[in-house]
mmCIF file of C-alpha atoms and ligand atoms in Angstrom:
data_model
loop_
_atom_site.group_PDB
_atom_site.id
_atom_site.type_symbol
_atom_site.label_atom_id
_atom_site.label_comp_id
_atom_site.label_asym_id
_atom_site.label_seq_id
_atom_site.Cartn_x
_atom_site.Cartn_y
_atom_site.Cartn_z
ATOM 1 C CA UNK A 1 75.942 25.011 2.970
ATOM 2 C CA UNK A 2 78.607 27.896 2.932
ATOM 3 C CA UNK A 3 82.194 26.585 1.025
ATOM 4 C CA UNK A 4 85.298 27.261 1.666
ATOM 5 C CA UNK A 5 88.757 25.988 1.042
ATOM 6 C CA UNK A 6 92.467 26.389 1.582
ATOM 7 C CA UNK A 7 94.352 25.943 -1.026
ATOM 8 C CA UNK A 8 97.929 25.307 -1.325
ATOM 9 C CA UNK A 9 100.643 23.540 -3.188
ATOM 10 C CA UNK A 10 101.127 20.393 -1.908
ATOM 11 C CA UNK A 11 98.373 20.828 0.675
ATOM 12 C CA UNK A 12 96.908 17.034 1.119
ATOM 13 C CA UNK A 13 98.997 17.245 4.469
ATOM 14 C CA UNK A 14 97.137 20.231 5.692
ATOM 15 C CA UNK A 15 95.320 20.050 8.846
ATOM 16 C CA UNK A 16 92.781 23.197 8.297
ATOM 17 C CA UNK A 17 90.041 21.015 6.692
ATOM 18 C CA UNK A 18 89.930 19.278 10.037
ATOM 19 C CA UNK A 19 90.619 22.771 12.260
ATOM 20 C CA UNK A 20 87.583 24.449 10.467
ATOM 21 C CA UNK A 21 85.075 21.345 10.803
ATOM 22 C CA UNK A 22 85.673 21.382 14.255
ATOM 23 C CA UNK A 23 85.196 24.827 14.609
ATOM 24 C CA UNK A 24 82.219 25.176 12.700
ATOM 25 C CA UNK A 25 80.383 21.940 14.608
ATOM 26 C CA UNK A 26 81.602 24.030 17.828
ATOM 27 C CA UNK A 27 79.678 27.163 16.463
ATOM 28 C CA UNK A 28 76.544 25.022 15.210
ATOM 29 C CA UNK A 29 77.412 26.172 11.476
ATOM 30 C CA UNK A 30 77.085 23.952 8.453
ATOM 31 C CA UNK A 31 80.102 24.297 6.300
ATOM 32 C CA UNK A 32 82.131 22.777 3.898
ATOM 33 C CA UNK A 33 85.701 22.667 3.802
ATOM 34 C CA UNK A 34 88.133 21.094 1.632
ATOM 35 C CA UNK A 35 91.617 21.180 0.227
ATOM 36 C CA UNK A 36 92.336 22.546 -3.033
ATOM 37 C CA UNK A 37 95.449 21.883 -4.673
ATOM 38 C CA UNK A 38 96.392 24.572 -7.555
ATOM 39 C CA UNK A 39 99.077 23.521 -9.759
ATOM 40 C CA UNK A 40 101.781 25.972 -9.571
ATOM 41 C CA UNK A 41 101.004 28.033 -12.488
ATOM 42 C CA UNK A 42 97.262 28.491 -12.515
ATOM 43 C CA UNK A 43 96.920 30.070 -8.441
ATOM 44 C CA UNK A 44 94.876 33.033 -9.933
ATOM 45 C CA UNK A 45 92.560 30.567 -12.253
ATOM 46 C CA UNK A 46 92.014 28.513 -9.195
ATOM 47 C CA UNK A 47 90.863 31.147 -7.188
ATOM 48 C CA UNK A 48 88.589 32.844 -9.607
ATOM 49 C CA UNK A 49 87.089 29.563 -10.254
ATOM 50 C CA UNK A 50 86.450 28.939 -6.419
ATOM 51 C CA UNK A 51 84.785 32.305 -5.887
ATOM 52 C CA UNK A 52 82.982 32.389 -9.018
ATOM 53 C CA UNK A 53 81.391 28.836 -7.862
ATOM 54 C CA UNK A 54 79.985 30.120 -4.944
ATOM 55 C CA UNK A 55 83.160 30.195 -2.690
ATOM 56 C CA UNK A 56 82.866 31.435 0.522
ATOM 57 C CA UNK A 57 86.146 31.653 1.789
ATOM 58 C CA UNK A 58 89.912 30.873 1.176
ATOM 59 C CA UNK A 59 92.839 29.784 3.025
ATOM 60 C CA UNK A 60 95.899 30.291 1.235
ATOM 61 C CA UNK A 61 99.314 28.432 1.922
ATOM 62 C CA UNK A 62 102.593 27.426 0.934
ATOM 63 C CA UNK A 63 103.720 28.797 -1.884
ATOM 64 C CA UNK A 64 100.831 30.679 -2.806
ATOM 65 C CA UNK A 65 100.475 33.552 0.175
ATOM 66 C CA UNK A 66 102.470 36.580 -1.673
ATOM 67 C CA UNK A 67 100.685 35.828 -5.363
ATOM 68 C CA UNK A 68 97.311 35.512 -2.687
ATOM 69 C CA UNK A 69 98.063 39.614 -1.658
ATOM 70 C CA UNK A 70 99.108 40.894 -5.340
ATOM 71 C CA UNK A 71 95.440 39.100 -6.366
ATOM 72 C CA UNK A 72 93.956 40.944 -3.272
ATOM 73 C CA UNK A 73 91.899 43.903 -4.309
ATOM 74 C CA UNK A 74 91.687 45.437 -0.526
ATOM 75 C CA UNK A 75 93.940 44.401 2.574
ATOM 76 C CA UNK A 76 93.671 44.640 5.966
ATOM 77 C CA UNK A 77 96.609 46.694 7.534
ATOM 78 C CA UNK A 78 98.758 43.820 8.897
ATOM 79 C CA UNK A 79 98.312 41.929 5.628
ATOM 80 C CA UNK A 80 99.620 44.728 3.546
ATOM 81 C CA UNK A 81 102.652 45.143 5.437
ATOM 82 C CA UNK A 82 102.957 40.993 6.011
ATOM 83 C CA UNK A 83 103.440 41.608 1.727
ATOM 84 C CA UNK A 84 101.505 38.181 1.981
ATOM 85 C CA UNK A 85 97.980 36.595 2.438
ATOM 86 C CA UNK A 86 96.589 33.477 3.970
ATOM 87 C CA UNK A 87 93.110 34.753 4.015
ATOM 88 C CA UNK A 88 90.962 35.494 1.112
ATOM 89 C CA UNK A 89 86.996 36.887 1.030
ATOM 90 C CA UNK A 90 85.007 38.403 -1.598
ATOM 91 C CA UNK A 91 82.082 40.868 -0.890
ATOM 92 C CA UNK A 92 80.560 43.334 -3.301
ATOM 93 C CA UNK A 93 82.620 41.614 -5.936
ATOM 94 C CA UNK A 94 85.608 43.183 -4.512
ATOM 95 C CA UNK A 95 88.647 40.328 -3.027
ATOM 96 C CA UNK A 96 89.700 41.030 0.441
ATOM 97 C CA UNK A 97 92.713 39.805 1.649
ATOM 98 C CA UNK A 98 93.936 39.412 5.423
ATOM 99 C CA UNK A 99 96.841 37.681 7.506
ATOM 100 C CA UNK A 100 95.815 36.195 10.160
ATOM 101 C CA UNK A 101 99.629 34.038 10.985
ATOM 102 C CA UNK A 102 100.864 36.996 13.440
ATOM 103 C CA UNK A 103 97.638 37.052 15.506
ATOM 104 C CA UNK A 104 97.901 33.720 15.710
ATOM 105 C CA UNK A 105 101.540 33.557 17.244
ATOM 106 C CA UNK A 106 100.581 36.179 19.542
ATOM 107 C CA UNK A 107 97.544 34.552 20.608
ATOM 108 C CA UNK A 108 99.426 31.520 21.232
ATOM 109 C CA UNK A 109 102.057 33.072 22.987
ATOM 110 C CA UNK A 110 99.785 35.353 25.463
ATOM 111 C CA UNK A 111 96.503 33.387 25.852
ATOM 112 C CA UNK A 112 97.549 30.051 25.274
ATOM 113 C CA UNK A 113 100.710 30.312 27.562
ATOM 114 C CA UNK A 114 100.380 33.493 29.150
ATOM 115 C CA UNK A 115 103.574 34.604 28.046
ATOM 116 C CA UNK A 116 103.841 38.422 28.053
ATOM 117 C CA UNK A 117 105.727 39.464 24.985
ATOM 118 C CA UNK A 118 104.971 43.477 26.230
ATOM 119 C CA UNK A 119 108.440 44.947 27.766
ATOM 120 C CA UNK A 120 110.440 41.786 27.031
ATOM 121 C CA UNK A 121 113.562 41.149 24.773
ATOM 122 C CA UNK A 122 112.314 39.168 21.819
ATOM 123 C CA UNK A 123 114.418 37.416 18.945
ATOM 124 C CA UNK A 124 112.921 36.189 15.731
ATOM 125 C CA UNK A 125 115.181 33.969 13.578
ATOM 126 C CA UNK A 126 114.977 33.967 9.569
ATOM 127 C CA UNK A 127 114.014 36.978 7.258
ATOM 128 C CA UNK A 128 111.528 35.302 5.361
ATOM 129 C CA UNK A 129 107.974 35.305 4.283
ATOM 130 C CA UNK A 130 107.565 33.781 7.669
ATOM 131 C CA UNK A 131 108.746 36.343 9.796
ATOM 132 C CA UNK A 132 107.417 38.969 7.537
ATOM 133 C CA UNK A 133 104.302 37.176 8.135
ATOM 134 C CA UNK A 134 104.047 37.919 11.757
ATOM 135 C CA UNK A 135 106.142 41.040 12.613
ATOM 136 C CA UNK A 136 103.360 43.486 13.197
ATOM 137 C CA UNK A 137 101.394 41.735 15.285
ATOM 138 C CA UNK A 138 104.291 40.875 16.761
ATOM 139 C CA UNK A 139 105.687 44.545 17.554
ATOM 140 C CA UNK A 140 102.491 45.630 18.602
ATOM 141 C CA UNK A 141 102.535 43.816 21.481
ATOM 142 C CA UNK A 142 105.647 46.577 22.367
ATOM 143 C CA UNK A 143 108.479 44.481 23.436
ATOM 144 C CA UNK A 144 111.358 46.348 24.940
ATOM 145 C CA UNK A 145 113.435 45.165 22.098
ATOM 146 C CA UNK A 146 112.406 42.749 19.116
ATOM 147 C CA UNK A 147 115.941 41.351 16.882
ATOM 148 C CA UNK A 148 115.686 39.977 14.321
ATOM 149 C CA UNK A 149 118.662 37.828 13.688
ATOM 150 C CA UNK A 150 119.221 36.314 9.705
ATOM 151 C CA UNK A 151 122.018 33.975 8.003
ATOM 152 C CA UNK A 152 122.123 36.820 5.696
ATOM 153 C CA UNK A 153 122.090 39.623 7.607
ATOM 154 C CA UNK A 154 120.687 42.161 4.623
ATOM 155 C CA UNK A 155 117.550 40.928 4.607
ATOM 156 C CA UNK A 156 117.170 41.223 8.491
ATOM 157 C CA UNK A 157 118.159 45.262 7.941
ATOM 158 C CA UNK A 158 115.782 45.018 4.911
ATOM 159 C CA UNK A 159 112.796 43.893 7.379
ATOM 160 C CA UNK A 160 113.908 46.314 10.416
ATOM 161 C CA UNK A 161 114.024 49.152 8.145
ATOM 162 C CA UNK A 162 110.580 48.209 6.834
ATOM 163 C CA UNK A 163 108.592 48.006 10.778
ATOM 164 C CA UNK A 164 110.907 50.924 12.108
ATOM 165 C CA UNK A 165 107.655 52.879 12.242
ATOM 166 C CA UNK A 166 106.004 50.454 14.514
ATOM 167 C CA UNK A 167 108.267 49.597 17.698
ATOM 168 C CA UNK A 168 112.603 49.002 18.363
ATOM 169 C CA UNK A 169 113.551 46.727 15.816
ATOM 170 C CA UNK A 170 117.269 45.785 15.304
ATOM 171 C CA UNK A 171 119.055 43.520 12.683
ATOM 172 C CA UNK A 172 121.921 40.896 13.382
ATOM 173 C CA UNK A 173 123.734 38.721 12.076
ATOM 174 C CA UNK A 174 123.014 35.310 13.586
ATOM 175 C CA UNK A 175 126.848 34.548 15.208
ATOM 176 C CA UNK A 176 126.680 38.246 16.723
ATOM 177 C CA UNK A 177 123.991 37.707 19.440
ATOM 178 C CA UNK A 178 125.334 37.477 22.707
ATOM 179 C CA UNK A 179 122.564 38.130 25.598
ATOM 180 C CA UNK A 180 120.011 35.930 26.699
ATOM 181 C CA UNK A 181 116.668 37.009 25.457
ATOM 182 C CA UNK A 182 113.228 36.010 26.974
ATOM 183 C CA UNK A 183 111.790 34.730 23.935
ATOM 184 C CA UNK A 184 113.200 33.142 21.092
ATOM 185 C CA UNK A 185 111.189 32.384 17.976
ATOM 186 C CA UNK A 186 112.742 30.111 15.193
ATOM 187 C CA UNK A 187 110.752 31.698 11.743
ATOM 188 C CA UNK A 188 113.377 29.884 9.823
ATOM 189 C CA UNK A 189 112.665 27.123 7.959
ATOM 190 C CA UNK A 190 115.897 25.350 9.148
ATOM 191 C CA UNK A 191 114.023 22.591 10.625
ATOM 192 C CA UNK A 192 112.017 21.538 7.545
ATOM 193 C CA UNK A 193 116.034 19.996 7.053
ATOM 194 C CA UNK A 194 116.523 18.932 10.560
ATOM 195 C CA UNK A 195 118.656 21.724 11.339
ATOM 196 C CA UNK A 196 119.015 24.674 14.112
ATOM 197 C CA UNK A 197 120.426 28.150 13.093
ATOM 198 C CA UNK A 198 123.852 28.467 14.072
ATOM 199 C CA UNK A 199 123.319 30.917 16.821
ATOM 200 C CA UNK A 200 125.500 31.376 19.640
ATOM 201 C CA UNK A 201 124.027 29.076 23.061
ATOM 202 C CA UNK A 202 124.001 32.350 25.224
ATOM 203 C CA UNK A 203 120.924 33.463 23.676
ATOM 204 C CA UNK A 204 119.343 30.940 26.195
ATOM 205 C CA UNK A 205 119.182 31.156 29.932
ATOM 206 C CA UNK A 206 116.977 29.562 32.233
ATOM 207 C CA UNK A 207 114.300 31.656 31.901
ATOM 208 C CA UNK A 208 113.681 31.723 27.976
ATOM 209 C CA UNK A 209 110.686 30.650 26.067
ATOM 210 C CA UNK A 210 111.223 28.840 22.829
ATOM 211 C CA UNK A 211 109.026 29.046 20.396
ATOM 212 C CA UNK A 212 109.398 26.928 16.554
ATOM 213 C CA UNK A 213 106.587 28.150 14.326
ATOM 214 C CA UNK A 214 107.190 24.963 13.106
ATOM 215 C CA UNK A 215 105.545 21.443 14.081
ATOM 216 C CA UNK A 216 106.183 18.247 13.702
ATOM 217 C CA UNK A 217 105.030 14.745 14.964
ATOM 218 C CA UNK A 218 108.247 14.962 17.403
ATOM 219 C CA UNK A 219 110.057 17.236 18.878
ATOM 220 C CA UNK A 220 111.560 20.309 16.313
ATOM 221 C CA UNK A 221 115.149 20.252 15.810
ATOM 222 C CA UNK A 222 115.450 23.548 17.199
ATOM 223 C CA UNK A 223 112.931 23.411 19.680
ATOM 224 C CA UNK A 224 115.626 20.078 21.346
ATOM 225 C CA UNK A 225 118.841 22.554 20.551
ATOM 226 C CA UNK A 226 116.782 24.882 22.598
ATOM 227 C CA UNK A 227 116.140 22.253 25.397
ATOM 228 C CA UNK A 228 119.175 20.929 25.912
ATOM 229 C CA UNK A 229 120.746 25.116 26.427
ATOM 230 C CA UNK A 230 118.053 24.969 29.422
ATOM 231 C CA UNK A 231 115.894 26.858 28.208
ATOM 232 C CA UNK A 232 112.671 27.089 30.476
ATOM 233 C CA UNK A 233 109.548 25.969 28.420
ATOM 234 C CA UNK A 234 109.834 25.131 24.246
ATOM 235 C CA UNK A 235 106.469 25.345 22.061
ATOM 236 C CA UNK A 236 106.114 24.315 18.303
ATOM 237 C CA UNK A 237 104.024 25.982 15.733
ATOM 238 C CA UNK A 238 100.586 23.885 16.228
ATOM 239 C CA UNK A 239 99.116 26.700 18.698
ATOM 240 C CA UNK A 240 99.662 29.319 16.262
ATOM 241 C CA UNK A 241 97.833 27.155 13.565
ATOM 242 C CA UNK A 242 94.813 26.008 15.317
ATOM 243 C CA UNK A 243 95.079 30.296 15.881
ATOM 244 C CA UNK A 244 95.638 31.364 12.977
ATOM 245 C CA UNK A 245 92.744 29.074 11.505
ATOM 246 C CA UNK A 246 90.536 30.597 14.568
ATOM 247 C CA UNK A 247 91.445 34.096 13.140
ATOM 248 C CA UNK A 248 90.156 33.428 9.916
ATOM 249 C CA UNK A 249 86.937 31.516 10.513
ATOM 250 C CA UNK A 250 86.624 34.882 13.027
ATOM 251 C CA UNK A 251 86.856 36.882 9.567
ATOM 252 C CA UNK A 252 84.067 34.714 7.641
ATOM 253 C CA UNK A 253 81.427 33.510 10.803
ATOM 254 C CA UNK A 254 81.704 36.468 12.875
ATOM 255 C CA UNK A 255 82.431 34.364 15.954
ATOM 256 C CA UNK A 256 85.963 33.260 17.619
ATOM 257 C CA UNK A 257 86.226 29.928 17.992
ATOM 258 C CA UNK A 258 87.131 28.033 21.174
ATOM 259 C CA UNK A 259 90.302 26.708 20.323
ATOM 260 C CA UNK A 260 91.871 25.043 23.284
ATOM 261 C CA UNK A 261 89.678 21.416 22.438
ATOM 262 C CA UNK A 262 90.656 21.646 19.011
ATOM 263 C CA UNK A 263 94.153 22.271 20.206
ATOM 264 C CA UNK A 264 94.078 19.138 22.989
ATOM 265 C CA UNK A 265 92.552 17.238 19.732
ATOM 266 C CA UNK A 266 95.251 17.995 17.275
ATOM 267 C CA UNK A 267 98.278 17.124 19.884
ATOM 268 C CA UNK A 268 96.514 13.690 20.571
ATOM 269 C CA UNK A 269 96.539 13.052 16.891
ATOM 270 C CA UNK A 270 92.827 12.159 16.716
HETATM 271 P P1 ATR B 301 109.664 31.158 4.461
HETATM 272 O O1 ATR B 301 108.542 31.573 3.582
HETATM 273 O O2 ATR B 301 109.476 29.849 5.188
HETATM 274 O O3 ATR B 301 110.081 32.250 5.382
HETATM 275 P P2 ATR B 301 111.961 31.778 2.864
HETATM 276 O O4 ATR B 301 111.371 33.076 2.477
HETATM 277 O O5 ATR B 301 112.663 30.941 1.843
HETATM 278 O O6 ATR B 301 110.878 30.807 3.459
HETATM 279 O O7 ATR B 301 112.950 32.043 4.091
HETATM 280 C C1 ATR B 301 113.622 31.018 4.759
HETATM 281 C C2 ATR B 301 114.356 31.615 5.957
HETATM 282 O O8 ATR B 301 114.990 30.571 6.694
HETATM 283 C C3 ATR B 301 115.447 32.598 5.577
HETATM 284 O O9 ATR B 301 115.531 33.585 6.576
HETATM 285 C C4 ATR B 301 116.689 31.692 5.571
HETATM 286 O O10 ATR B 301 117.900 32.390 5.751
HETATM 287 P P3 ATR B 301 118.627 33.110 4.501
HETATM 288 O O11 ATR B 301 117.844 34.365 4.234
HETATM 289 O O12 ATR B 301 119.997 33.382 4.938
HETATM 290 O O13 ATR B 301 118.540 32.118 3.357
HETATM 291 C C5 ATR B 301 116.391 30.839 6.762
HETATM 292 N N1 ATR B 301 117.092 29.547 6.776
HETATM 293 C C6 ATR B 301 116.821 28.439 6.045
HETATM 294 N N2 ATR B 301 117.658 27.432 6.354
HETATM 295 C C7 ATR B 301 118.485 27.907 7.310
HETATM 296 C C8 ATR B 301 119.560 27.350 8.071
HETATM 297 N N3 ATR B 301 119.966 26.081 7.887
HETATM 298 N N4 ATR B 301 120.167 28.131 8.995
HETATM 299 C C9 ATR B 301 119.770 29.410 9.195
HETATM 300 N N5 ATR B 301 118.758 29.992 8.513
HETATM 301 C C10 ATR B 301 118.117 29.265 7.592
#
């Protein structure tokens, strides 16, 4: 039986042990999957440990993701620009890190809801590891304009600068947005606290998507904000997990997941 792991910091809330079981009793493989948790100071112990055991595979979350892609010996393209890894393999005794978080927002996005992000206006809220996370994927997709809008507004400039290669990227601050866009992503972690970026209401019109990478057993804080300015359809963050995971066990099985029943599974809380 194949092992594998995510491992994380808390991480006894994490729902990948379930996501991967499913997947792999979907796929007819025989793995296990638990949760490790590594105490803050011994990530790189922890990992060596799991791999030297016979470790197949790693899933690597909160707070561990950016010490996950300086441990990395190799990484894929969008995890070396994501400066952080969820994704961890080792194959001629070499440790390959990937980032699967951005495919998995896009996925959610254009196969889950068949919502184009290609020639739209797109705005991404926060400047952190999260958004970081996801922004090439994201620009790939070559929306007519992707913003990304921060509290403090250097670190925005800091990220546009950094993906000006790969499509139009601008930086604002949050209170200078005016037009509606048709997608709005929250990659802030405002709602952890209950809380919605202060961002002006016009950023919503009738026909924007809403989109928390966030989740919750309700509805997001911002995801409501975003409700009650009209917008048109609001999703949380639980697509782009159950993707994200699919992503991965892509990486390690060599087979994609179906992930719609694991999705309809998740949201019924069984
Ligand atoms: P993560 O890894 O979740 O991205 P992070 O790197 O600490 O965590 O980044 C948190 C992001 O959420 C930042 O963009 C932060 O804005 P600042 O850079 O100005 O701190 C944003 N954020 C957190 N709470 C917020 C709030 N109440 N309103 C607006 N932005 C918030």
């Amino acid at each position: 039986m194949d092992i594998y792991a995510v491992v994380g910091n808390p991480v006894s809330h994490s729902k990948s042990p379930k996501i991967h079981s499913l997947f792999a009793a979907q796929t007819g493989r025989n793995i296990d999957y638990t949760a490790i948790q590594a105490p803050l100071d011994h990530f790189q112990n922890t990992v060596n440990d799991f791999f030297q055991s016979g470790g197949a595979g790693l899933n690597v979350t909160v707070p561990f993701k950016e010490q996950a892609w300086r441990l990395a010996d190799e990484r894929s393209d969008r995890a070396q620009v994501a400066g952080a890894v969820n994704t961890l393999s080792r194959s001629q005794g070499k440790l390959h890190g990937d980032n699967t978080d951005g495919t998995g927002l896009v996925r959610d996005l254009t196969e889950n809801n068949q919502i184009a992000i290609s020639n739209k206006k797109v705005l991404i809220l926060g400047a952190g590891g999260a958004v970081r996370g996801v922004l090439l994927p994201l620009v790939q997709q070559q929306p007519e304009l992707l913003v990304i809008a921060n509290r403090t507004v250097a670190k925005a400039q800091q990220l546009a600068q950094m993906f000006a290669d790969f499509g139009a990227l601008q930086a604002s601050r949050l209170d200078a947005l005016t037009a509606p866009f048709d997608i709005v992503i929250n990659g802030t972690s405002a709602s952890l606290g209950g809380a919605v970026p202060a961002i002006p209401p016009s950023v919503i019109s009738t026909t924007t998507v809403a989109y928390d990478m966030m989740y919750g057993t309700t509805t997001t804080a911002f995801n409501q904000w975003a409700k009650e300015q009209g917008a048109c359809l609001t999703l949380d963050g639980l697509g782009m997990l159950v993707e994200q995971a699919a992503e991965s066990f892509a990486i390690w099985h060599g087979v994609q997941p179906e992930t719609q029943p694991v999705l309809d599974l998740l949201r019924r809380g069984s």
